[in-house]
PDB file of C-alpha atoms in Angstrom:
ATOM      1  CA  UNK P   1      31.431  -6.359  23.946  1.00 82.00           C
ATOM      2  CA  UNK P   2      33.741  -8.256  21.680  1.00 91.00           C
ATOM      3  CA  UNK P   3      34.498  -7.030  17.866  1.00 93.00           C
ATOM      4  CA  UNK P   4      34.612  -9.986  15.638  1.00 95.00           C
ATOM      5  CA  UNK P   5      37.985 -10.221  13.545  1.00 94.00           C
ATOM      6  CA  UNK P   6      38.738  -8.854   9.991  1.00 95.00           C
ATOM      7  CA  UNK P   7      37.741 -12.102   8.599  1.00 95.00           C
ATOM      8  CA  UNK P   8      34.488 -12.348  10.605  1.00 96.00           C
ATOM      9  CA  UNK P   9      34.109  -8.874   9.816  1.00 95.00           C
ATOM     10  CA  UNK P  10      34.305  -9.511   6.203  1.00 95.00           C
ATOM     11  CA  UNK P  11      31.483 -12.418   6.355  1.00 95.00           C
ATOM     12  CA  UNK P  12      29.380 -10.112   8.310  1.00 95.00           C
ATOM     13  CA  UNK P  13      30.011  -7.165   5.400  1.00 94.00           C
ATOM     14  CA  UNK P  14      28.669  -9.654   2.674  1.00 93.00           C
ATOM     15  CA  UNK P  15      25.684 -10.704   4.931  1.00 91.00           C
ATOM     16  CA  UNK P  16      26.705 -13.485   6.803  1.00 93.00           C
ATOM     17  CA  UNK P  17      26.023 -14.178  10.538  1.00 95.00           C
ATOM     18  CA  UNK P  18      27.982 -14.204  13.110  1.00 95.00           C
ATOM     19  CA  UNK P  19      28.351 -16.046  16.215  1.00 95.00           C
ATOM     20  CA  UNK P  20      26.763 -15.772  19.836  1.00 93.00           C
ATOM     21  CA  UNK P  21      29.037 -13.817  21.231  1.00 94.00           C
ATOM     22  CA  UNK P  22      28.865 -10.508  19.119  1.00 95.00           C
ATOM     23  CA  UNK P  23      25.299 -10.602  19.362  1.00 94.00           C
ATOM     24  CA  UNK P  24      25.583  -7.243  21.492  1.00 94.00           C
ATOM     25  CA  UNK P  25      28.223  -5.631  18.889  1.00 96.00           C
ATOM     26  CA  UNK P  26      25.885  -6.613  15.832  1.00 96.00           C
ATOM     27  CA  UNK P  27      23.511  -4.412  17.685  1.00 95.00           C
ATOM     28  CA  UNK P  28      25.808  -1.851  18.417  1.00 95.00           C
ATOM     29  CA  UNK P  29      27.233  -1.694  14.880  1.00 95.00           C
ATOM     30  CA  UNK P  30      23.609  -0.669  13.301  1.00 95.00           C
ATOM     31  CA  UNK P  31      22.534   1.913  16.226  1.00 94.00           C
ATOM     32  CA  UNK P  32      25.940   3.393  16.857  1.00 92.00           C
ATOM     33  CA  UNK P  33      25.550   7.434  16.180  1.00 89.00           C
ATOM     34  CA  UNK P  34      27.686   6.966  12.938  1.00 94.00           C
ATOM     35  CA  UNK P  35      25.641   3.902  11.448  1.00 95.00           C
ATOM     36  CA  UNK P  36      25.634   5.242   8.240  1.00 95.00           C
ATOM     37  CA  UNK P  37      29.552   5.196   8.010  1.00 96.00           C
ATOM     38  CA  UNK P  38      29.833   2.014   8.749  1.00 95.00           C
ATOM     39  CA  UNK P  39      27.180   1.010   6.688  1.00 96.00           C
ATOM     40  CA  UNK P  40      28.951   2.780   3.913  1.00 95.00           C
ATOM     41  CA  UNK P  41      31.928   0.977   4.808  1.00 94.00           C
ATOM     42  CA  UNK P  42      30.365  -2.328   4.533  1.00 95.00           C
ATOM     43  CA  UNK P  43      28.847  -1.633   1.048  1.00 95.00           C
ATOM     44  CA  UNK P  44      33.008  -0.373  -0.086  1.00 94.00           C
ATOM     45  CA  UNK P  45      33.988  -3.394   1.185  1.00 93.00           C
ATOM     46  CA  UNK P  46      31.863  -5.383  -1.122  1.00 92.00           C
ATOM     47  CA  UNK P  47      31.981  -2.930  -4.016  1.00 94.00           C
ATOM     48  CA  UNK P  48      35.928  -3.067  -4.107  1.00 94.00           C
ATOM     49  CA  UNK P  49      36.686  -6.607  -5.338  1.00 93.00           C
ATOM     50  CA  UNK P  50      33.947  -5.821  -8.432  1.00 91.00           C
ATOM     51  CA  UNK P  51      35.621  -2.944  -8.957  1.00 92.00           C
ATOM     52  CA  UNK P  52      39.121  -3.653  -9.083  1.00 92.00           C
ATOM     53  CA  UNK P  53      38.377  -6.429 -11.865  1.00 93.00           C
ATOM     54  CA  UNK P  54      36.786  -4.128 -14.309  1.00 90.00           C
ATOM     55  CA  UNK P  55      39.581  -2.152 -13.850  1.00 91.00           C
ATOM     56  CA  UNK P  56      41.604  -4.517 -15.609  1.00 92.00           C
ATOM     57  CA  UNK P  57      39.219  -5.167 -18.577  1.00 91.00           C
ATOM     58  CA  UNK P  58      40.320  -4.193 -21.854  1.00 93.00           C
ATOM     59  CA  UNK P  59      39.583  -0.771 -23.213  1.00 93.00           C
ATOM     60  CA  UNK P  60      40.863   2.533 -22.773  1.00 96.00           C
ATOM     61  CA  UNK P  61      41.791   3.502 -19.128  1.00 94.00           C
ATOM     62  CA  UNK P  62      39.277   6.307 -18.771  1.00 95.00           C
ATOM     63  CA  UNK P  63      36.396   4.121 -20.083  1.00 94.00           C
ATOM     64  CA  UNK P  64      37.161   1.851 -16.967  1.00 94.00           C
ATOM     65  CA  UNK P  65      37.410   4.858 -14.667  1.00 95.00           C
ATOM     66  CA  UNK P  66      34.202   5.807 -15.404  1.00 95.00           C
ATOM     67  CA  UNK P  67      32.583   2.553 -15.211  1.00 93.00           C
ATOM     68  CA  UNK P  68      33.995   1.947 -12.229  1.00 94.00           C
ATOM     69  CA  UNK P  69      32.897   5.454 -11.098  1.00 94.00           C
ATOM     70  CA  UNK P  70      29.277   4.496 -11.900  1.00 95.00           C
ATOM     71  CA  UNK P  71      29.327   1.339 -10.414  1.00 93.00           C
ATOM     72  CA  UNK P  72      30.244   2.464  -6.860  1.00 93.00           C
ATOM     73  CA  UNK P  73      28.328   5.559  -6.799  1.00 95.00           C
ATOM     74  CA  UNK P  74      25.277   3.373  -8.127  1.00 95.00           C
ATOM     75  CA  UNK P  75      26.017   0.585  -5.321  1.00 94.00           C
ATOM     76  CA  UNK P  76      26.779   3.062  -2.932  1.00 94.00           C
ATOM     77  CA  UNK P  77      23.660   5.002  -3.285  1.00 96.00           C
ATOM     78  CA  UNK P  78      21.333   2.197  -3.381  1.00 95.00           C
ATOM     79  CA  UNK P  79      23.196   0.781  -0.311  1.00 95.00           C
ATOM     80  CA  UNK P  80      22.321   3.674   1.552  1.00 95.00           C
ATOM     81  CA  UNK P  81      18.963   3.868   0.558  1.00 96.00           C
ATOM     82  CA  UNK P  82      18.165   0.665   1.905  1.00 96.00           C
ATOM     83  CA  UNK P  83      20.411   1.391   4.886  1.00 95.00           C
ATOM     84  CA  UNK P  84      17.872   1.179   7.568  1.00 95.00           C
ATOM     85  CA  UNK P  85      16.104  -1.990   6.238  1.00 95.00           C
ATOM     86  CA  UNK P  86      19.254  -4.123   5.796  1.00 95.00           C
ATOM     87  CA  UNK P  87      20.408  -2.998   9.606  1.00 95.00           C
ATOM     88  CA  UNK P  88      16.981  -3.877  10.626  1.00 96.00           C
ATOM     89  CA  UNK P  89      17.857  -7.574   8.719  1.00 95.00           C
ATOM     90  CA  UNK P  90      21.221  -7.941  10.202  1.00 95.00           C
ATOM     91  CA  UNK P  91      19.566  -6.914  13.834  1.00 96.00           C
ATOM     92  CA  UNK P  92      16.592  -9.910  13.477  1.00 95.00           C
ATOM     93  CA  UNK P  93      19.678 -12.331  11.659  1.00 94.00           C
ATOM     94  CA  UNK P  94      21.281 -12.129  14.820  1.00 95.00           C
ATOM     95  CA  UNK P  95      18.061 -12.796  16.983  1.00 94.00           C
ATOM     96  CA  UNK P  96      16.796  -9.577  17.821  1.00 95.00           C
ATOM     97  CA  UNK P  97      13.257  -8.645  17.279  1.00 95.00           C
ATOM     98  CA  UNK P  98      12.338  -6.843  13.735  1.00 94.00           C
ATOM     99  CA  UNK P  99      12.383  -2.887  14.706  1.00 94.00           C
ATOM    100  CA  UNK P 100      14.869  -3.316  17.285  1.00 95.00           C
ATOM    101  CA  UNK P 101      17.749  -1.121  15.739  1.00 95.00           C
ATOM    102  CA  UNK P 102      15.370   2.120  14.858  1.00 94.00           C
ATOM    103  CA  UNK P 103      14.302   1.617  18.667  1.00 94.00           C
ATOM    104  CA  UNK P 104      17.124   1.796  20.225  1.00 93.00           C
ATOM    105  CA  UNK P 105      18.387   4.820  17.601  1.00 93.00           C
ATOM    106  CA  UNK P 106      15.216   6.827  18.456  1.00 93.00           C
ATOM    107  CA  UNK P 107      15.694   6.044  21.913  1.00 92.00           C
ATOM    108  CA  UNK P 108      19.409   7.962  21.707  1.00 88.00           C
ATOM    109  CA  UNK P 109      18.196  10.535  19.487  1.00 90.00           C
ATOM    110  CA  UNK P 110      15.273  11.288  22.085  1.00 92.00           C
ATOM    111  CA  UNK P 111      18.120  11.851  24.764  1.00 84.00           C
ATOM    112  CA  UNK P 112      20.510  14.162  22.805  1.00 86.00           C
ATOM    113  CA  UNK P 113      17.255  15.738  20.985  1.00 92.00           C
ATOM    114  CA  UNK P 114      15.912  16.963  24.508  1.00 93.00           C
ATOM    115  CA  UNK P 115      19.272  18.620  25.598  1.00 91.00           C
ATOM    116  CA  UNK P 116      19.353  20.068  22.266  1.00 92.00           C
ATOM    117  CA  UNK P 117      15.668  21.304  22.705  1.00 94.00           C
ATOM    118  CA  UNK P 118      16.842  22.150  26.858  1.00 93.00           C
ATOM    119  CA  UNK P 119      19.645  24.662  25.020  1.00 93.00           C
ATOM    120  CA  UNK P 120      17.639  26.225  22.316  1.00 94.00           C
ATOM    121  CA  UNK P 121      14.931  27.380  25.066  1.00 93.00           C
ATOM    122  CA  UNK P 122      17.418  28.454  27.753  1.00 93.00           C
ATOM    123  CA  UNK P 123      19.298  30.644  24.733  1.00 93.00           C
ATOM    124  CA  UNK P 124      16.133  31.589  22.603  1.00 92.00           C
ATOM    125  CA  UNK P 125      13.242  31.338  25.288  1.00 85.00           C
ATOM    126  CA  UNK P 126      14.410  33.055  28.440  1.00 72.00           C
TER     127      UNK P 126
END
């Protein structure tokens, strides 16, 4: 599985598709365990360029703390409530069918659920 570059990388943050070949890490990149992180990264990628100009607007320096404050907690929640649907996107962008990525994350959550569940009863039910 190949990682695309930090240029690639950056197209794919802002929604752009990549080629062929990291079909399989596209995949990988929205079902990994820590999806969310990365997601999050994505969305500070994006949020950081917006930010860093209205830090140099005129005003006084706390005003533009705070609005930049607002603006990336604002994107950044957003962003992660729409997490699942926008992996589910980039998944079927990259020719994968629709529902793909929550499949294959219930699929690995259905693995380490059951030796969760196998633990509990051998502690609790025994």
């Amino acid at each position: 599985m190949r990682r695309p570059g930090p240029v690639r990388w950056v197209w794919y943050a802002a929604g752009g598709r990549l080629p062929e070949r990291y079909r399989e890490w596209v995949l990988h990149d929205v079902t990994a365990r820590h999806y969310l992180w990365r997601h999050a990264a994505r969305t500070a990628v994006l949020i950081a360029p917006l930010v860093s100009v209205w830090l140099l607007l005129p005003g006084p320096l706390w005003l533009r703390l705070v609005l930049c404050l607002m603006a990336a907690l604002v994107g950044g929640f957003y962003s992660l409530a729409y997490a699942d649907e926008n992996c589910e996107n980039r998944v079927a962008r990259h020719g994968f069918a629709h529902g793909t990525a929550a499949a294959t994350r219930k699929a690995a959550r259905a693995e380490r659920d059951a030796v969760l569940h196998e633990r509990y009863r051998a502690r609790y039910r025994s």
